[in-house]
Short mmCIF file of C-alpha atoms and ligand atoms in Angstrom, two decimals:
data_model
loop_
_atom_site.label_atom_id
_atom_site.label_comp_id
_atom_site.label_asym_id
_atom_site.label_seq_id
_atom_site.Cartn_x
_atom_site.Cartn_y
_atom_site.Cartn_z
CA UNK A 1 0.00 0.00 0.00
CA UNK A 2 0.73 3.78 -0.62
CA UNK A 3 1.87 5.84 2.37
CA UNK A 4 -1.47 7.82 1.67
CA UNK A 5 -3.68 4.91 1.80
CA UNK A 6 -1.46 3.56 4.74
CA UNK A 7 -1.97 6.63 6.82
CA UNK A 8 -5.79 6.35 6.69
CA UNK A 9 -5.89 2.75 7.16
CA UNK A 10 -3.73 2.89 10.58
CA UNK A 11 -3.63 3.71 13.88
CA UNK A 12 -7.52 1.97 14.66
CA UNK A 13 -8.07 -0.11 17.91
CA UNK A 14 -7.59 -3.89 17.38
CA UNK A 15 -9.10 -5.66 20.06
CA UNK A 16 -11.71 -4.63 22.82
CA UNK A 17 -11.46 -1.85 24.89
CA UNK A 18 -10.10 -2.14 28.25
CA UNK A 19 -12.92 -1.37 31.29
CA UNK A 20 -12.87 2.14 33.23
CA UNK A 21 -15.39 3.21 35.72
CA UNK A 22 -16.43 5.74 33.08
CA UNK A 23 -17.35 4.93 29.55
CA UNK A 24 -14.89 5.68 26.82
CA UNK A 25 -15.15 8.81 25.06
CA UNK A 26 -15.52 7.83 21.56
CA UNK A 27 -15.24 10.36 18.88
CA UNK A 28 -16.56 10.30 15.36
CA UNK A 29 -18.36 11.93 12.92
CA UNK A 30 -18.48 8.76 10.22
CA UNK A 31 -19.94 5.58 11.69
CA UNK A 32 -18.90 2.03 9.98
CA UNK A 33 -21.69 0.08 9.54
CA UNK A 34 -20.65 -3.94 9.04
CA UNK A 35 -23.23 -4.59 6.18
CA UNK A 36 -24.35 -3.02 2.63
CA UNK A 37 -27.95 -3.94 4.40
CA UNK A 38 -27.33 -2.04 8.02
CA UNK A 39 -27.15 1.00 5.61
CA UNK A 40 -30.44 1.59 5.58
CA UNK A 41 -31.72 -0.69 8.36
CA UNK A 42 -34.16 1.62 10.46
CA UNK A 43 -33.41 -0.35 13.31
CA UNK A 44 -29.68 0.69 13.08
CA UNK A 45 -29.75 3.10 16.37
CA UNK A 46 -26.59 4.89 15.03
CA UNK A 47 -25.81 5.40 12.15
CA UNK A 48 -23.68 9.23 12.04
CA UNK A 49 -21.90 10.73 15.11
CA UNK A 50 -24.03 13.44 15.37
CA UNK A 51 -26.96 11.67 17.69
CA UNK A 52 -23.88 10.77 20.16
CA UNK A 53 -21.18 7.82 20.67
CA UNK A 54 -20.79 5.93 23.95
CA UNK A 55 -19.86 9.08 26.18
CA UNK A 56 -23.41 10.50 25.26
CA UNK A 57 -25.34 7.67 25.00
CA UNK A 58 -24.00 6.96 29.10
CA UNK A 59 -24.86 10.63 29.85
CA UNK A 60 -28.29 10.39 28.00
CA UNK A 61 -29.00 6.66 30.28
CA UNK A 62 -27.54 8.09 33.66
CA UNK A 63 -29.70 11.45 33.49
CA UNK A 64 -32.98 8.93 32.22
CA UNK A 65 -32.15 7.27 35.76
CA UNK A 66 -31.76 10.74 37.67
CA UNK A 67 -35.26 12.14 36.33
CA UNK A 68 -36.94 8.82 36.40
CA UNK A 69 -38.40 9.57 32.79
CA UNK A 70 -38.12 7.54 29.34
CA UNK A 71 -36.18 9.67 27.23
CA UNK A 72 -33.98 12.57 27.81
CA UNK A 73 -32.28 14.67 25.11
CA UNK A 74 -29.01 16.90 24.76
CA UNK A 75 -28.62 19.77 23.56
CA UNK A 76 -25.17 22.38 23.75
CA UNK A 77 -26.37 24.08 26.23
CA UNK A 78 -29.51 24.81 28.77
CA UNK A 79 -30.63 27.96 27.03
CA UNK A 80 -30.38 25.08 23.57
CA UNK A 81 -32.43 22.53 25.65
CA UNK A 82 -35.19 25.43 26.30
CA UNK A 83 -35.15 26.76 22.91
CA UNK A 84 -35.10 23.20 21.86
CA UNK A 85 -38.42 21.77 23.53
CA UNK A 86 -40.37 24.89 22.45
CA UNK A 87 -39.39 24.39 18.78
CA UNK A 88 -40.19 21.03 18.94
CA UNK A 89 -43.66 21.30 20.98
CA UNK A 90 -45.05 24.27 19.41
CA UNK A 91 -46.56 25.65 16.07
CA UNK A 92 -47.68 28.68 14.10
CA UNK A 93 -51.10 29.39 16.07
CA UNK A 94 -50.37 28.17 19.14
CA UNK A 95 -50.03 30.09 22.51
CA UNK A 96 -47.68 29.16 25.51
CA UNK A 97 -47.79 30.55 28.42
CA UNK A 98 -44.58 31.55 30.15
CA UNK A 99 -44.20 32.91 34.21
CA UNK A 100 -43.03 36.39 34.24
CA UNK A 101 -39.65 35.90 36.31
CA UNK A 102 -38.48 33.36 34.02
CA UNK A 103 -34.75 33.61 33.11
CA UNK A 104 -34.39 36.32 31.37
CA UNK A 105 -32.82 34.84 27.87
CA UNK A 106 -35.92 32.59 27.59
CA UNK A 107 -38.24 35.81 27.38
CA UNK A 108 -35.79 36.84 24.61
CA UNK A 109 -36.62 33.74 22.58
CA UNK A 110 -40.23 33.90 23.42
CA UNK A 111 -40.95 37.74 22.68
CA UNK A 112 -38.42 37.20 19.09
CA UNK A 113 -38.42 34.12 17.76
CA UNK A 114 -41.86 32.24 18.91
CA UNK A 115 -43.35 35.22 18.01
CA UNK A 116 -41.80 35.18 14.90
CA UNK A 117 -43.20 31.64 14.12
CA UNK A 118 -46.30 32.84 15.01
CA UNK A 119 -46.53 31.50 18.50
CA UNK A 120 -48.27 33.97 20.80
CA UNK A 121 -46.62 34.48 23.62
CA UNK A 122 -48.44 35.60 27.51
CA UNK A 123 -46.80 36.31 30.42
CA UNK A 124 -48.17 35.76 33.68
CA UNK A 125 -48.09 36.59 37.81
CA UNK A 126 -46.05 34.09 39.23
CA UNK A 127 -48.47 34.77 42.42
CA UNK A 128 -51.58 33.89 39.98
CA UNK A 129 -53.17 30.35 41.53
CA UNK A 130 -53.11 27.77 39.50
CA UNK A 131 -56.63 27.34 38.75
CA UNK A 132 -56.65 31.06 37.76
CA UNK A 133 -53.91 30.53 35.66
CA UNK A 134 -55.08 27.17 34.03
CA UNK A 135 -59.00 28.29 33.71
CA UNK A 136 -58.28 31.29 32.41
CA UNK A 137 -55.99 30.20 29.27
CA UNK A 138 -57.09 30.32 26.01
CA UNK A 139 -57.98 27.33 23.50
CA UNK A 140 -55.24 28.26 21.30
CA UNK A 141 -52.99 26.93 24.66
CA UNK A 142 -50.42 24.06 23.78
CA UNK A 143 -47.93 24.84 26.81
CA UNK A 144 -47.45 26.05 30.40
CA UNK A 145 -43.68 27.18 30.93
CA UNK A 146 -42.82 27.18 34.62
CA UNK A 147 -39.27 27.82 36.30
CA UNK A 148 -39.71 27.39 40.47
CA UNK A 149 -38.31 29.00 42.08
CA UNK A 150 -38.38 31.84 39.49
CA UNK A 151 -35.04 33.77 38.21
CA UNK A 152 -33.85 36.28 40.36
CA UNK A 153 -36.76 36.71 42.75
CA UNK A 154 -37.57 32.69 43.88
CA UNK A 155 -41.05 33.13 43.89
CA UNK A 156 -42.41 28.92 44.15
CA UNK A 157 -45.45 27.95 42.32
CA UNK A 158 -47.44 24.90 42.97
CA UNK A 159 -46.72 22.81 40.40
CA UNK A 160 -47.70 19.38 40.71
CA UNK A 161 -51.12 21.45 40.89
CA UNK A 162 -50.83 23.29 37.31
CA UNK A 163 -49.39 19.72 35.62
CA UNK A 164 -52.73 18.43 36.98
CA UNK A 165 -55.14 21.28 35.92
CA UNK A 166 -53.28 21.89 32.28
CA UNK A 167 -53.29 17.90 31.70
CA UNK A 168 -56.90 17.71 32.11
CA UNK A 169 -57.07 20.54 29.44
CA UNK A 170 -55.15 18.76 26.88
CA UNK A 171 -52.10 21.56 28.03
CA UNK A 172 -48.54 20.54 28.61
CA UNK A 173 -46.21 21.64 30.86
CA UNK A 174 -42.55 22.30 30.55
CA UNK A 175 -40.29 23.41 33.82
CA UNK A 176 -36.61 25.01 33.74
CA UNK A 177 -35.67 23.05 36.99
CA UNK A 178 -31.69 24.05 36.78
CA UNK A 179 -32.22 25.37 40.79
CA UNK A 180 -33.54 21.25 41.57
CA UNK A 181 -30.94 20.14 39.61
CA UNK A 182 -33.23 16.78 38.77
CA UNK A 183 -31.98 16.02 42.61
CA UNK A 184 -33.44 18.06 44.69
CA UNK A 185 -36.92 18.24 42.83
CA UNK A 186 -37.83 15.72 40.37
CA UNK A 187 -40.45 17.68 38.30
CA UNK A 188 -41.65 14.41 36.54
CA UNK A 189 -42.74 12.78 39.79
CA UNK A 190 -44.82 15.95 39.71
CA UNK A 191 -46.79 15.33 36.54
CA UNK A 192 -44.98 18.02 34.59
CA UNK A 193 -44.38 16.96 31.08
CA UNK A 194 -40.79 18.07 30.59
CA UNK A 195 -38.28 18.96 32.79
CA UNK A 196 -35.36 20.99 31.36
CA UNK A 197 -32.01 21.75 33.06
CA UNK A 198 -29.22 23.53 32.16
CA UNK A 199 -26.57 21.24 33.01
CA UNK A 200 -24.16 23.60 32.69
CA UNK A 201 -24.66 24.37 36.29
CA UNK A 202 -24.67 21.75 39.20
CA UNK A 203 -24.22 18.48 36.93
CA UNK A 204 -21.27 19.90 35.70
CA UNK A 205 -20.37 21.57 38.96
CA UNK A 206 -17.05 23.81 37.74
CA UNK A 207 -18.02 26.39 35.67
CA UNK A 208 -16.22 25.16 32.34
CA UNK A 209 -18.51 23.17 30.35
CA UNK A 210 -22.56 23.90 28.74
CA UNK A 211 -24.81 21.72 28.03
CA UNK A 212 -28.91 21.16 28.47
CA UNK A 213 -31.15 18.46 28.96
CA UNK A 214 -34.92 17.74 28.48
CA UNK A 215 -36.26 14.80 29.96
CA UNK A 216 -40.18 13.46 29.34
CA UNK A 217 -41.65 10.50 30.22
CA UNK A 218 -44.45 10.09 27.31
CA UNK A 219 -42.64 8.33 24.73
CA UNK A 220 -44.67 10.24 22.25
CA UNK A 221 -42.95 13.55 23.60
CA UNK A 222 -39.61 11.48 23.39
CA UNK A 223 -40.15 10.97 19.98
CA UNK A 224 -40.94 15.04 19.68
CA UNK A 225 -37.99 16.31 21.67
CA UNK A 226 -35.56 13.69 19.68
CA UNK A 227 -36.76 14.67 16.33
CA UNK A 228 -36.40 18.42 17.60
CA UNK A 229 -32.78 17.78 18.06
CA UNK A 230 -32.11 15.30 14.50
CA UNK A 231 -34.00 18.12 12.71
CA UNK A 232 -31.66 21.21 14.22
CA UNK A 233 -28.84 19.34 13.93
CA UNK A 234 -27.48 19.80 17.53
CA UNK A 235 -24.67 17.41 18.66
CA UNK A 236 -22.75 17.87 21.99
CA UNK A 237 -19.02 16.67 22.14
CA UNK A 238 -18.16 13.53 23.62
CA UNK A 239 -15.38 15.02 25.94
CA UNK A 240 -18.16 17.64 27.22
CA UNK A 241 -20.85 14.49 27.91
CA UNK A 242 -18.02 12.81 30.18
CA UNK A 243 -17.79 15.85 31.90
CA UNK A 244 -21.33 16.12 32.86
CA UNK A 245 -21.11 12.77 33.84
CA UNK A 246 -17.96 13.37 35.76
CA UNK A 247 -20.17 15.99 37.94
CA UNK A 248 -22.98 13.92 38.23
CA UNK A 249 -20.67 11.13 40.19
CA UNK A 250 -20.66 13.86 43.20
CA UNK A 251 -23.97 16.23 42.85
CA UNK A 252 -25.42 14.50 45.60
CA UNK A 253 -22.76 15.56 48.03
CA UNK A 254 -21.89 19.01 46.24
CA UNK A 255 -25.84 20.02 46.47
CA UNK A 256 -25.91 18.79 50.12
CA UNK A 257 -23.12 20.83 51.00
CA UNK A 258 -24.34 24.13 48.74
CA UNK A 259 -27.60 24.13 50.42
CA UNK A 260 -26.07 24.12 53.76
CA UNK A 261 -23.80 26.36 53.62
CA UNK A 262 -25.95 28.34 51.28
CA UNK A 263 -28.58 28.09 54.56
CA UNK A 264 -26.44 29.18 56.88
CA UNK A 265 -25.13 32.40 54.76
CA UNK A 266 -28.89 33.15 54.52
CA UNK A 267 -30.03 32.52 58.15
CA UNK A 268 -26.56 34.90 58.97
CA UNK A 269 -28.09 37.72 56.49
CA UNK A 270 -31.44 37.84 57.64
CA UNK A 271 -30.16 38.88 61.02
CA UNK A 272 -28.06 41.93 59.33
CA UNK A 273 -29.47 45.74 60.05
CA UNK A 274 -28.86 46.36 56.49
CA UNK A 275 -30.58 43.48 55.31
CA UNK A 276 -34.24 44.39 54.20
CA UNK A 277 -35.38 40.87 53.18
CA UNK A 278 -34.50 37.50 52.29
CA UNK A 279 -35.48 35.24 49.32
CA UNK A 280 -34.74 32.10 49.73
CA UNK A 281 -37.82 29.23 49.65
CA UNK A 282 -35.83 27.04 52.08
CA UNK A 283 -35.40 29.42 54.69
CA UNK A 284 -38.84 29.03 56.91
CA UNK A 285 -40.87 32.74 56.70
CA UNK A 286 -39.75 33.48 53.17
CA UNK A 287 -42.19 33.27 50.15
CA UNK A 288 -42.96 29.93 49.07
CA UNK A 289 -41.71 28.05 51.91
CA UNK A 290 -44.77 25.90 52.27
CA UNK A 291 -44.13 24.59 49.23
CA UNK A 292 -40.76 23.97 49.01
CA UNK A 293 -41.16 21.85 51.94
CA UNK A 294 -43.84 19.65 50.36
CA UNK A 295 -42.46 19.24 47.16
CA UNK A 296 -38.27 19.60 47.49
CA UNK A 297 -36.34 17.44 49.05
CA UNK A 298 -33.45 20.37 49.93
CA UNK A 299 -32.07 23.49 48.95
CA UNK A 300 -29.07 24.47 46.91
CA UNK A 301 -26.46 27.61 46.92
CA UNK A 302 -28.92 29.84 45.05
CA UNK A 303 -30.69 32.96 46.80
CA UNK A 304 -31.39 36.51 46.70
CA UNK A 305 -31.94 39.29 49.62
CA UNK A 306 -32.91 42.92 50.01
CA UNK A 307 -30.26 45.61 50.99
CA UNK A 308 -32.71 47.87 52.54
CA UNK A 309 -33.44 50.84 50.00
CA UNK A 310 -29.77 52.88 49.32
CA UNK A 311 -28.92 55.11 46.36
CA UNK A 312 -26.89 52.77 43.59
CA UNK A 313 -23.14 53.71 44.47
CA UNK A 314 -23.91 51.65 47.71
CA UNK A 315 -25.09 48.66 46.27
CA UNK A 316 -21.78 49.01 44.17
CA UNK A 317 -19.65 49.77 47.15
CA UNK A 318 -21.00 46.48 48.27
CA UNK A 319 -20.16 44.02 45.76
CA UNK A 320 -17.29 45.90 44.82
CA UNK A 321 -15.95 45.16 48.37
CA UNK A 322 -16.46 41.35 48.29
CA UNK A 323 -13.06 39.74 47.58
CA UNK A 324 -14.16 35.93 47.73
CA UNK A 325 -17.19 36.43 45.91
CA UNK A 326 -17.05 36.56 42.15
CA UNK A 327 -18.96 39.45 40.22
CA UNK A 328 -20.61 37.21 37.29
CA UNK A 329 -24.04 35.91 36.27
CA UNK A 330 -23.45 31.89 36.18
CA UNK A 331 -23.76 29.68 39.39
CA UNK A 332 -23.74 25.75 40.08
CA UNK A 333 -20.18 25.85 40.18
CA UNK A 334 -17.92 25.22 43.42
CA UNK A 335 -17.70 29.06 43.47
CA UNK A 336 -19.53 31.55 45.17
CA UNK A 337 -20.92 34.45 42.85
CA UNK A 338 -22.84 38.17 43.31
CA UNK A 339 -24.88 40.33 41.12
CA UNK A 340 -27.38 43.06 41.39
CA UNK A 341 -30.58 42.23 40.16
CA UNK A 342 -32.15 45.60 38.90
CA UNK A 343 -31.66 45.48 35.23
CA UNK A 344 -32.91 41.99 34.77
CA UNK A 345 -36.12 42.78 36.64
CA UNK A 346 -37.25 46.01 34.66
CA UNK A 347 -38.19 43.62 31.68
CA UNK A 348 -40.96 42.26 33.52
CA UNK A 349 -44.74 42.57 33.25
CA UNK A 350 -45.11 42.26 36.69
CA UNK A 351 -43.40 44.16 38.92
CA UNK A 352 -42.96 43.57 42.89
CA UNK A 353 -41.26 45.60 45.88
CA UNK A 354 -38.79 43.13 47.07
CA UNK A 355 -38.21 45.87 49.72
CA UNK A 356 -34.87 47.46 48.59
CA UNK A 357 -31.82 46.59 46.08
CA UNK A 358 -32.54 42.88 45.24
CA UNK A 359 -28.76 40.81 45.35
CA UNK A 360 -28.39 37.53 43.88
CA UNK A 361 -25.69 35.22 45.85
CA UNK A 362 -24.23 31.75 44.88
CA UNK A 363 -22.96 30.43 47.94
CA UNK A 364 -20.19 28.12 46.63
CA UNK A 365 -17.83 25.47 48.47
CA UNK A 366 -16.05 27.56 50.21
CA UNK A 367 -15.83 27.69 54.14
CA UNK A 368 -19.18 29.51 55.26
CA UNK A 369 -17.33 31.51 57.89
CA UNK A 370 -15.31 32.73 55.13
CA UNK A 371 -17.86 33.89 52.76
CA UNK A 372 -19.79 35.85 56.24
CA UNK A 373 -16.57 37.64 56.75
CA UNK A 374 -16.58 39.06 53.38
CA UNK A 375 -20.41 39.60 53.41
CA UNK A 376 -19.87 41.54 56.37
CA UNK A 377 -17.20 43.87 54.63
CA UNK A 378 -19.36 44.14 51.92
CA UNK A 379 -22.07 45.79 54.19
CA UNK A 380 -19.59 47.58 55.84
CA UNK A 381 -18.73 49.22 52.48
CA UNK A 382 -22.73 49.94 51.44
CA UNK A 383 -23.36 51.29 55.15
CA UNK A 384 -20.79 53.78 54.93
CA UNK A 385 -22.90 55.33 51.63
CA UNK A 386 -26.43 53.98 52.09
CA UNK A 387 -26.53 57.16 54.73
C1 LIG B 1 -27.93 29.38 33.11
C2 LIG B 1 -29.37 29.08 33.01
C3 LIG B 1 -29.92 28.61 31.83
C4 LIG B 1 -29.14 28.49 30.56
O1 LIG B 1 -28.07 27.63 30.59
P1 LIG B 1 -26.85 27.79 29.56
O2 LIG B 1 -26.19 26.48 29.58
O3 LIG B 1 -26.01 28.91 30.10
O4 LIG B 1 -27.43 28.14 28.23
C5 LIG B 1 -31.26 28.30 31.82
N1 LIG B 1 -32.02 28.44 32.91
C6 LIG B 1 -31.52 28.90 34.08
C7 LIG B 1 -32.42 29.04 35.24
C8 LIG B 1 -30.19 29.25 34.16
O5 LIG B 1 -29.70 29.74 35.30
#
């Protein structure tokens, strides 16, 4: 043989592959089939890279076992997975209807691209009941998107209560459940239809790596949500699936440990002079508490509070004095993370007094002490210009 033809023949793996804990991470784009009649044998389950090797196929199986559903899908990353579903679920006439403190980049997609496709898009009160909410939708309603607790402001809604009401209307229901982390709340054991996570956050657990998931138990939705993905030709890496199955080897004990310490920051705050008011659904007295405790089975690192009502260069002197908390918008990861709220909230239809200055906080892994002592500084640093 020519060196050409000898260079593309090579370097293939003879024998079996040796066992690791993990699965291998197989990469390919071109799958060899063993027969002219496996070509186009519909019961061939792979037959291109793009629908995922062994790496993604293990992810896809371990996360089926984590939400207790039939099928679960990957997409690049959680905002893909949410953008995903709807495209998939919904049609030219069709209205969904989305809760007002959703995260903020699914509004974007809602207000231009459903819209776009001809998808009519309604807001509503995250306080609205659920029978008010389900009785009042239209017949042009195909789809309830939740996210509890909401973006930002972690208002809880009652959902095994809508998934009951909408399913009796022929409505399905879809919940971004990032903050349960498929752990912590298992929206499927609920009755919702779909639960969607950005993985990028606690299953990966350090802040280097994005991917989504939607998971569905009605193997007619399956079907739906898999086509969805075939037909936008999304594909997620094989090194980036073994990473989110790295992380999901330890979210138990990661999630136990954010929610604790992530408790005890909050319990710490709400004691604070300068603290106006805390929002966090695990901590008894806040909003929603009831139902967190029926429904979740824990808490994890993700909360907001009030600085009581200052002029902005205060709530900048404040996170601008933090030194072990990081200024940026992700969280899930092993470090803790600020930001003001504000902006984010001015884009909704419904607007609440959360009492002052609303703060975001991702308590990380860090030593809880720790992270007080540079809370403390931070209020230090607002008090000396909140006047
Ligand atoms: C981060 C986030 C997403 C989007 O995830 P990406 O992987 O960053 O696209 C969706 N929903 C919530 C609640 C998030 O916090």
């Amino acid at each position: 043989m020519s060196d050409e033809t000898r260079l593309i023949r090579t370097g293939t793996l003879a024998g079996p592959l040796a066992k690791t804990v993990g699965p291998p991470i197989q990469k390919g784009s071109t799958v060899l089939l063993p027969s002219a009649a496996a070509l186009y044998d519909d019961d061939n389950f792979v037959t291109y890279g793009r629908s995922g090797l062994s790496a993604q196929m293990s992810l896809r199986s371990a996360l089926v076992d984590l939400e207790d559903a039939a099928g679960v899908t990957l997409y690049p990353s959680g905002m893909a997975a949410i953008a995903g579903a709807l495209l998939a679920l919904l049609k030219s006439g069709d209205e969904i209807l989305v809760v007002d403190n959703v995260y903020k980049p699914v509004r974007r997609f809602c207000d231009q691209v459903l819209t776009r496709f001809g998808v009519a898009v309604t807001y509503f009160d995250p306080g609205a009941s659920p029978e008010a909410l389900v009785s009042g939708a239209s017949a042009a309603v195909r789809l309830i998107f939740l996210e509890t607790p909401g973006s930002l402001s972690f208002e809880m809604q009652d959902l095994p209560r809508i998934a009951e009401l909408a399913r009796a209307r022929g409505i399905l229901t879809a919940t971004d459940n990032t903050w349960g982390a498929g752990l912590i709340f298992r929206p499927l054991e609920h009755g919702v239809d779909i639960s969607l996570q950005a993985l990028t956050k606690y299953v990966c657990g350090h802040s280097d790596t994005f991917m989504g998931s939607a998971a569905a138990r009605d193997p007619v939705l399956v079907r739906k949500l898999e086509d969805g993905v075939t037909n936008m030709g999304w594909a997620v890496s094989g090194e980036d699936a073994y990473a989110m199955l790295r992380g999901l080897r330890t979210l138990p004990l990661r999630l136990a440990r954010h929610g604790e310490s992530g408790l005890e920051v909050a319990r710490w705050l709400r004691d604070q002079p300068e603290v106006a008011a805390m929002y966090h659904p695990a901590l008894p007295g806040c909003p929603g508490h009831d139902i967190w405790k029926r429904d979740f089975k824990g808490a994890c690192g993700l909360f907001s509070f009030a600085l009581k009502p200052a002029p902005d260069t205060a709530v900048e002197a404040f996170l601008d004095a933090l030194q072990l908390f990081g200024l940026g918008f992700s969280w899930g990861g092993f470090e803790s993370l600020a930001i003001s709220c504000a902006p984010q909230l001015r884009v909704r239809n419904f607007e609440r007094d959360y009492g002052g200055p609303l703060i975001r906080l991702h308590i990380g892994l860090e030593n809880p002490g720790d992270l007080i002592a540079d809370l403390r500084s931070g209020l230090d640093a607002y008090r000396r210009l909140a006047g």
